[in-house]
């Protein structure tokens, strides 16, 4: 069965500093990996995905993530955090023909 | 031109009542989903429909019944509402059901059962 872990409930970072939101996964097969962001009282918005190919994927709003097969990780990163990045971030995994499994979410707070 | 829309946005009702939530997508996608997000923000899939056909029905009480009149609509009907049904329900869609597409989420319906 597929599973996703986001080991940090909360990440705090100062504005302008780099940020990392961690995600590890477990699947039996080749994973498809996704990051979504949720702002208060809104639906989830897609940020980026890894399907195949280059391990470093770039997405919306300056975010990027690196797929590491040996560590079964897909950490979300941004070189310079903005206060407006403060939100709830979800990692999700699926495999071909299967449904998505979401992690528990990580709340990111960017402090001015 | 909202891609995935849900109605109503808020729903307050009493235990034992029956209610429906509607979802529509104008993206031409084949696959639609219902998710439940609880008070701790955990997101769990409930149903998955591909071109009007039920694909996945996770461990959801049979008080919950999805209905897809056409591939652009997926409604959720809930019978005999219970306090534990209080949550935010999200509809989502993807072009296919192959698992490699990003999902487009609706704005959510906040259900409160009193």
PDB file of C-alpha atoms in Angstrom:
ATOM      1  CA  UNK A   1       0.000   0.000   0.000  1.00  0.00           C
ATOM      2  CA  UNK A   2       1.112   3.525  -0.699  1.00  0.00           C
ATOM      3  CA  UNK A   3       1.922   5.908   2.130  1.00  0.00           C
ATOM      4  CA  UNK A   4       3.345   9.378   2.540  1.00  0.00           C
ATOM      5  CA  UNK A   5       5.041  10.894   5.552  1.00  0.00           C
ATOM      6  CA  UNK A   6       5.681  14.544   6.224  1.00  0.00           C
ATOM      7  CA  UNK A   7       7.771  14.399   9.372  1.00  0.00           C
ATOM      8  CA  UNK A   8       7.301  18.031  10.382  1.00  0.00           C
ATOM      9  CA  UNK A   9       3.914  19.377  11.414  1.00  0.00           C
ATOM     10  CA  UNK A  10       5.253  22.914  11.315  1.00  0.00           C
ATOM     11  CA  UNK A  11       8.182  24.635   9.639  1.00  0.00           C
ATOM     12  CA  UNK A  12       9.177  28.171  10.565  1.00  0.00           C
ATOM     13  CA  UNK A  13      11.557  30.178   8.427  1.00  0.00           C
ATOM     14  CA  UNK A  14      12.546  33.817   8.202  1.00  0.00           C
ATOM     15  CA  UNK A  15      11.643  35.743   5.084  1.00  0.00           C
ATOM     16  CA  UNK A  16      14.461  35.647   2.564  1.00  0.00           C
ATOM     17  CA  UNK A  17      15.915  32.419   3.928  1.00  0.00           C
ATOM     18  CA  UNK A  18      15.747  29.122   2.047  1.00  0.00           C
ATOM     19  CA  UNK A  19      12.970  26.747   2.988  1.00  0.00           C
ATOM     20  CA  UNK A  20      12.595  22.987   2.880  1.00  0.00           C
ATOM     21  CA  UNK A  21       9.449  20.965   3.503  1.00  0.00           C
ATOM     22  CA  UNK A  22      10.167  17.266   3.791  1.00  0.00           C
ATOM     23  CA  UNK A  23       8.318  14.319   2.283  1.00  0.00           C
ATOM     24  CA  UNK A  24       9.078  10.616   2.224  1.00  0.00           C
ATOM     25  CA  UNK A  25       6.982   7.953   0.586  1.00  0.00           C
ATOM     26  CA  UNK A  26       6.455   4.238   0.342  1.00  0.00           C
ATOM     27  CA  UNK A  27       5.087   2.547  -2.785  1.00  0.00           C
ATOM     28  CA  UNK A  28       5.432  -0.767  -4.553  1.00  0.00           C
ATOM     29  CA  UNK A  29       6.329   0.441  -8.001  1.00  0.00           C
ATOM     30  CA  UNK A  30       7.435   3.616  -9.706  1.00  0.00           C
ATOM     31  CA  UNK A  31       5.988   6.603  -7.891  1.00  0.00           C
ATOM     32  CA  UNK A  32       4.359   9.711  -9.211  1.00  0.00           C
ATOM     33  CA  UNK A  33       4.939  12.485  -6.687  1.00  0.00           C
ATOM     34  CA  UNK A  34       3.137  15.765  -6.220  1.00  0.00           C
ATOM     35  CA  UNK A  35       3.177  18.868  -4.050  1.00  0.00           C
ATOM     36  CA  UNK A  36       0.110  20.954  -3.363  1.00  0.00           C
ATOM     37  CA  UNK A  37      -0.439  24.117  -1.342  1.00  0.00           C
ATOM     38  CA  UNK A  38      -3.576  25.054   0.583  1.00  0.00           C
ATOM     39  CA  UNK A  39      -4.299  28.582   1.721  1.00  0.00           C
ATOM     40  CA  UNK A  40      -6.906  29.171   4.452  1.00  0.00           C
ATOM     41  CA  UNK A  41     -10.447  28.337   3.392  1.00  0.00           C
ATOM     42  CA  UNK A  42      -9.336  27.366  -0.104  1.00  0.00           C
ATOM     43  CA  UNK A  43      -8.950  24.190  -2.123  1.00  0.00           C
ATOM     44  CA  UNK A  44      -5.574  22.635  -2.803  1.00  0.00           C
ATOM     45  CA  UNK A  45      -3.478  24.106  -5.599  1.00  0.00           C
ATOM     46  CA  UNK A  46      -0.964  22.122  -7.585  1.00  0.00           C
ATOM     47  CA  UNK A  47       2.685  23.230  -7.295  1.00  0.00           C
ATOM     48  CA  UNK A  48       4.763  20.605  -9.088  1.00  0.00           C
ATOM     49  CA  UNK A  49       5.112  16.921  -9.867  1.00  0.00           C
ATOM     50  CA  UNK A  50       7.661  14.260 -10.647  1.00  0.00           C
ATOM     51  CA  UNK A  51       6.676  11.583 -13.125  1.00  0.00           C
ATOM     52  CA  UNK A  52       9.922  10.515 -14.722  1.00  0.00           C
ATOM     53  CA  UNK A  53      13.189  11.978 -16.010  1.00  0.00           C
ATOM     54  CA  UNK A  54      15.175  14.732 -14.327  1.00  0.00           C
ATOM     55  CA  UNK A  55      15.165  14.322 -10.563  1.00  0.00           C
ATOM     56  CA  UNK A  56      14.943  18.072  -9.996  1.00  0.00           C
ATOM     57  CA  UNK A  57      11.562  19.485 -10.917  1.00  0.00           C
ATOM     58  CA  UNK A  58      10.589  23.129 -10.924  1.00  0.00           C
ATOM     59  CA  UNK A  59       7.113  24.393 -10.293  1.00  0.00           C
ATOM     60  CA  UNK A  60       4.974  27.386  -9.545  1.00  0.00           C
ATOM     61  CA  UNK A  61       5.978  30.402  -7.444  1.00  0.00           C
ATOM     62  CA  UNK A  62       9.685  29.534  -7.496  1.00  0.00           C
ATOM     63  CA  UNK A  63       9.303  26.176  -5.769  1.00  0.00           C
ATOM     64  CA  UNK A  64      11.291  23.113  -6.723  1.00  0.00           C
ATOM     65  CA  UNK A  65      11.588  19.558  -5.474  1.00  0.00           C
ATOM     66  CA  UNK A  66      14.138  16.812  -5.799  1.00  0.00           C
ATOM     67  CA  UNK A  67      13.216  13.182  -6.269  1.00  0.00           C
ATOM     68  CA  UNK A  68      15.622  10.878  -4.440  1.00  0.00           C
ATOM     69  CA  UNK A  69      14.843   7.260  -5.175  1.00  0.00           C
ATOM     70  CA  UNK A  70      17.368   5.763  -2.770  1.00  0.00           C
ATOM     71  CA  UNK A  71      16.028   7.804   0.129  1.00  0.00           C
ATOM     72  CA  UNK A  72      12.411   7.608  -1.112  1.00  0.00           C
ATOM     73  CA  UNK A  73      12.115  11.323  -0.607  1.00  0.00           C
ATOM     74  CA  UNK A  74      10.666  14.269  -2.481  1.00  0.00           C
ATOM     75  CA  UNK A  75      11.497  17.397  -0.476  1.00  0.00           C
ATOM     76  CA  UNK A  76      10.043  20.747  -1.478  1.00  0.00           C
ATOM     77  CA  UNK A  77      12.436  23.688  -1.583  1.00  0.00           C
ATOM     78  CA  UNK A  78      12.570  27.369  -2.318  1.00  0.00           C
ATOM     79  CA  UNK A  79      15.753  29.482  -2.292  1.00  0.00           C
ATOM     80  CA  UNK A  80      14.179  32.563  -0.717  1.00  0.00           C
ATOM     81  CA  UNK A  81      10.960  32.379   1.281  1.00  0.00           C
ATOM     82  CA  UNK A  82       8.232  35.010   1.135  1.00  0.00           C
ATOM     83  CA  UNK A  83       5.677  35.808   3.823  1.00  0.00           C
ATOM     84  CA  UNK A  84       3.021  34.974   1.228  1.00  0.00           C
ATOM     85  CA  UNK A  85       4.355  31.396   1.085  1.00  0.00           C
ATOM     86  CA  UNK A  86       2.850  30.780   4.518  1.00  0.00           C
ATOM     87  CA  UNK A  87       0.301  28.017   4.007  1.00  0.00           C
ATOM     88  CA  UNK A  88      -0.342  24.294   4.431  1.00  0.00           C
ATOM     89  CA  UNK A  89       1.675  22.063   2.114  1.00  0.00           C
ATOM     90  CA  UNK A  90       0.728  18.541   1.101  1.00  0.00           C
ATOM     91  CA  UNK A  91       2.851  15.887  -0.532  1.00  0.00           C
ATOM     92  CA  UNK A  92       1.005  13.164  -2.474  1.00  0.00           C
ATOM     93  CA  UNK A  93       1.971   9.939  -4.185  1.00  0.00           C
ATOM     94  CA  UNK A  94       0.340   7.644  -6.680  1.00  0.00           C
ATOM     95  CA  UNK A  95       1.331   4.835  -8.999  1.00  0.00           C
ATOM     96  CA  UNK A  96      -0.006   4.065 -12.435  1.00  0.00           C
ATOM     97  CA  UNK A  97      -3.740   3.449 -12.385  1.00  0.00           C
ATOM     98  CA  UNK A  98      -4.036   3.970  -8.669  1.00  0.00           C
ATOM     99  CA  UNK A  99      -5.451   6.727  -6.530  1.00  0.00           C
ATOM    100  CA  UNK A 100      -3.575   9.440  -4.772  1.00  0.00           C
ATOM    101  CA  UNK A 101      -2.461   9.209  -1.175  1.00  0.00           C
ATOM    102  CA  UNK A 102      -1.781  12.458   0.618  1.00  0.00           C
ATOM    103  CA  UNK A 103       0.575  13.159   3.471  1.00  0.00           C
ATOM    104  CA  UNK A 104      -0.705  14.761   6.675  1.00  0.00           C
ATOM    105  CA  UNK A 105       0.424  18.226   5.640  1.00  0.00           C
ATOM    106  CA  UNK A 106       3.081  20.626   6.901  1.00  0.00           C
ATOM    107  CA  UNK A 107       2.242  24.126   7.996  1.00  0.00           C
ATOM    108  CA  UNK A 108       4.810  26.612   6.753  1.00  0.00           C
ATOM    109  CA  UNK A 109       5.148  29.932   8.524  1.00  0.00           C
ATOM    110  CA  UNK A 110       7.405  32.548   6.982  1.00  0.00           C
ATOM    111  CA  UNK A 111       8.222  35.230   9.504  1.00  0.00           C
ATOM    112  CA  UNK A 112       8.855  38.813   8.374  1.00  0.00           C
TER     113      UNK A 112
ATOM    114  CA  UNK B   1     -14.716  30.660 -15.296  1.00  0.00           C
ATOM    115  CA  UNK B   2     -14.121  28.452 -12.266  1.00  0.00           C
ATOM    116  CA  UNK B   3     -12.566  25.159 -13.336  1.00  0.00           C
ATOM    117  CA  UNK B   4     -14.036  23.035 -10.524  1.00  0.00           C
ATOM    118  CA  UNK B   5     -16.998  24.436  -8.645  1.00  0.00           C
ATOM    119  CA  UNK B   6     -18.907  23.133  -5.651  1.00  0.00           C
ATOM    120  CA  UNK B   7     -22.209  24.093  -4.119  1.00  0.00           C
ATOM    121  CA  UNK B   8     -22.964  24.953  -1.458  1.00  0.00           C
ATOM    122  CA  UNK B   9     -19.861  26.463   0.096  1.00  0.00           C
ATOM    123  CA  UNK B  10     -21.266  26.094   3.599  1.00  0.00           C
ATOM    124  CA  UNK B  11     -23.812  23.611   4.851  1.00  0.00           C
ATOM    125  CA  UNK B  12     -25.155  23.536   8.402  1.00  0.00           C
ATOM    126  CA  UNK B  13     -27.650  20.844   9.243  1.00  0.00           C
ATOM    127  CA  UNK B  14     -28.905  18.657  12.049  1.00  0.00           C
ATOM    128  CA  UNK B  15     -28.130  15.051  12.799  1.00  0.00           C
ATOM    129  CA  UNK B  16     -30.314  12.614  10.926  1.00  0.00           C
ATOM    130  CA  UNK B  17     -30.928  14.865   7.934  1.00  0.00           C
ATOM    131  CA  UNK B  18     -30.069  14.018   4.331  1.00  0.00           C
ATOM    132  CA  UNK B  19     -28.046  16.472   2.261  1.00  0.00           C
ATOM    133  CA  UNK B  20     -26.322  16.723  -1.102  1.00  0.00           C
ATOM    134  CA  UNK B  21     -23.222  18.508  -2.330  1.00  0.00           C
ATOM    135  CA  UNK B  22     -22.781  19.230  -6.018  1.00  0.00           C
ATOM    136  CA  UNK B  23     -19.604  19.415  -8.064  1.00  0.00           C
ATOM    137  CA  UNK B  24     -19.038  20.480 -11.635  1.00  0.00           C
ATOM    138  CA  UNK B  25     -15.867  20.709 -13.712  1.00  0.00           C
ATOM    139  CA  UNK B  26     -15.586  22.517 -17.029  1.00  0.00           C
ATOM    140  CA  UNK B  27     -12.157  21.156 -17.909  1.00  0.00           C
ATOM    141  CA  UNK B  28     -13.297  18.192 -19.966  1.00  0.00           C
ATOM    142  CA  UNK B  29     -11.621  15.816 -17.530  1.00  0.00           C
ATOM    143  CA  UNK B  30     -12.558  12.150 -17.416  1.00  0.00           C
ATOM    144  CA  UNK B  31     -11.954  11.482 -13.732  1.00  0.00           C
ATOM    145  CA  UNK B  32     -13.475  13.097 -10.666  1.00  0.00           C
ATOM    146  CA  UNK B  33     -12.946  12.552  -6.951  1.00  0.00           C
ATOM    147  CA  UNK B  34     -14.430  13.314  -3.573  1.00  0.00           C
ATOM    148  CA  UNK B  35     -12.133  13.932  -0.609  1.00  0.00           C
ATOM    149  CA  UNK B  36     -12.855  14.539   3.044  1.00  0.00           C
ATOM    150  CA  UNK B  37     -10.632  16.875   5.050  1.00  0.00           C
ATOM    151  CA  UNK B  38     -11.080  16.552   8.783  1.00  0.00           C
ATOM    152  CA  UNK B  39     -10.479  19.104  11.501  1.00  0.00           C
ATOM    153  CA  UNK B  40      -6.792  18.140  11.668  1.00  0.00           C
ATOM    154  CA  UNK B  41      -6.504  18.817   7.941  1.00  0.00           C
ATOM    155  CA  UNK B  42      -5.979  15.166   7.026  1.00  0.00           C
ATOM    156  CA  UNK B  43      -7.139  14.607   3.459  1.00  0.00           C
ATOM    157  CA  UNK B  44      -8.629  11.262   2.562  1.00  0.00           C
ATOM    158  CA  UNK B  45     -10.074  10.068  -0.706  1.00  0.00           C
ATOM    159  CA  UNK B  46     -13.659   8.845  -0.579  1.00  0.00           C
ATOM    160  CA  UNK B  47     -14.606   8.094  -4.173  1.00  0.00           C
ATOM    161  CA  UNK B  48     -13.143   8.149  -7.637  1.00  0.00           C
ATOM    162  CA  UNK B  49     -15.210   8.206 -10.822  1.00  0.00           C
ATOM    163  CA  UNK B  50     -13.892   7.759 -14.342  1.00  0.00           C
ATOM    164  CA  UNK B  51     -16.238   8.848 -17.099  1.00  0.00           C
ATOM    165  CA  UNK B  52     -19.311   8.307 -14.903  1.00  0.00           C
ATOM    166  CA  UNK B  53     -18.157   4.912 -13.653  1.00  0.00           C
ATOM    167  CA  UNK B  54     -17.233   4.294 -10.025  1.00  0.00           C
ATOM    168  CA  UNK B  55     -13.607   3.237  -9.819  1.00  0.00           C
ATOM    169  CA  UNK B  56     -12.700   3.484  -6.170  1.00  0.00           C
ATOM    170  CA  UNK B  57     -14.875   3.421  -3.099  1.00  0.00           C
ATOM    171  CA  UNK B  58     -12.686   3.656  -0.067  1.00  0.00           C
ATOM    172  CA  UNK B  59     -13.846   2.638   3.393  1.00  0.00           C
ATOM    173  CA  UNK B  60     -16.736   5.045   3.464  1.00  0.00           C
ATOM    174  CA  UNK B  61     -20.065   4.324   5.179  1.00  0.00           C
ATOM    175  CA  UNK B  62     -22.805   3.443   2.736  1.00  0.00           C
ATOM    176  CA  UNK B  63     -24.685   6.519   3.965  1.00  0.00           C
ATOM    177  CA  UNK B  64     -22.479   8.311   1.435  1.00  0.00           C
ATOM    178  CA  UNK B  65     -23.556   7.797  -2.162  1.00  0.00           C
ATOM    179  CA  UNK B  66     -21.896   9.493  -5.107  1.00  0.00           C
ATOM    180  CA  UNK B  67     -23.801  10.078  -8.303  1.00  0.00           C
ATOM    181  CA  UNK B  68     -22.384  11.093 -11.658  1.00  0.00           C
ATOM    182  CA  UNK B  69     -25.063  12.134 -14.170  1.00  0.00           C
ATOM    183  CA  UNK B  70     -22.382  12.926 -16.736  1.00  0.00           C
ATOM    184  CA  UNK B  71     -18.622  13.142 -16.726  1.00  0.00           C
ATOM    185  CA  UNK B  72     -18.670  16.845 -15.850  1.00  0.00           C
ATOM    186  CA  UNK B  73     -20.651  16.359 -12.648  1.00  0.00           C
ATOM    187  CA  UNK B  74     -20.115  14.333  -9.501  1.00  0.00           C
ATOM    188  CA  UNK B  75     -22.540  14.839  -6.653  1.00  0.00           C
ATOM    189  CA  UNK B  76     -22.314  13.501  -3.135  1.00  0.00           C
ATOM    190  CA  UNK B  77     -25.436  12.538  -1.234  1.00  0.00           C
ATOM    191  CA  UNK B  78     -25.261  11.855   2.476  1.00  0.00           C
ATOM    192  CA  UNK B  79     -28.053  10.129   4.364  1.00  0.00           C
ATOM    193  CA  UNK B  80     -28.699  10.212   8.098  1.00  0.00           C
ATOM    194  CA  UNK B  81     -25.989  12.738   8.857  1.00  0.00           C
ATOM    195  CA  UNK B  82     -23.884  12.186  11.977  1.00  0.00           C
ATOM    196  CA  UNK B  83     -21.742  14.554  14.034  1.00  0.00           C
ATOM    197  CA  UNK B  84     -18.611  12.831  12.726  1.00  0.00           C
ATOM    198  CA  UNK B  85     -19.507  13.802   9.178  1.00  0.00           C
ATOM    199  CA  UNK B  86     -18.602  17.400   9.974  1.00  0.00           C
ATOM    200  CA  UNK B  87     -15.643  18.216   7.740  1.00  0.00           C
ATOM    201  CA  UNK B  88     -14.668  20.019   4.575  1.00  0.00           C
ATOM    202  CA  UNK B  89     -15.466  18.036   1.437  1.00  0.00           C
ATOM    203  CA  UNK B  90     -13.441  18.658  -1.690  1.00  0.00           C
ATOM    204  CA  UNK B  91     -14.199  17.676  -5.214  1.00  0.00           C
ATOM    205  CA  UNK B  92     -11.308  17.290  -7.658  1.00  0.00           C
ATOM    206  CA  UNK B  93     -10.725  16.223 -11.235  1.00  0.00           C
ATOM    207  CA  UNK B  94      -7.923  14.947 -13.462  1.00  0.00           C
ATOM    208  CA  UNK B  95      -7.724  14.461 -17.236  1.00  0.00           C
ATOM    209  CA  UNK B  96      -7.372  10.696 -16.816  1.00  0.00           C
ATOM    210  CA  UNK B  97      -7.406   8.155 -13.996  1.00  0.00           C
ATOM    211  CA  UNK B  98      -3.862   6.983 -14.643  1.00  0.00           C
ATOM    212  CA  UNK B  99      -2.425   8.604 -11.535  1.00  0.00           C
ATOM    213  CA  UNK B 100       0.131  10.850 -13.256  1.00  0.00           C
ATOM    214  CA  UNK B 101      -2.004  13.961 -13.669  1.00  0.00           C
ATOM    215  CA  UNK B 102      -2.222  16.830 -11.239  1.00  0.00           C
ATOM    216  CA  UNK B 103      -5.589  17.284  -9.634  1.00  0.00           C
ATOM    217  CA  UNK B 104      -7.725  20.377  -9.871  1.00  0.00           C
ATOM    218  CA  UNK B 105      -9.572  20.989  -6.643  1.00  0.00           C
ATOM    219  CA  UNK B 106     -12.806  22.774  -5.984  1.00  0.00           C
ATOM    220  CA  UNK B 107     -13.065  25.393  -3.229  1.00  0.00           C
ATOM    221  CA  UNK B 108     -14.579  22.945  -0.752  1.00  0.00           C
ATOM    222  CA  UNK B 109     -17.871  22.578   1.091  1.00  0.00           C
ATOM    223  CA  UNK B 110     -17.746  23.030   4.844  1.00  0.00           C
ATOM    224  CA  UNK B 111     -20.331  20.699   6.369  1.00  0.00           C
ATOM    225  CA  UNK B 112     -21.324  21.237   9.975  1.00  0.00           C
ATOM    226  CA  UNK B 113     -23.642  18.743  11.609  1.00  0.00           C
ATOM    227  CA  UNK B 114     -25.243  19.850  14.875  1.00  0.00           C
TER     228      UNK B 114
END
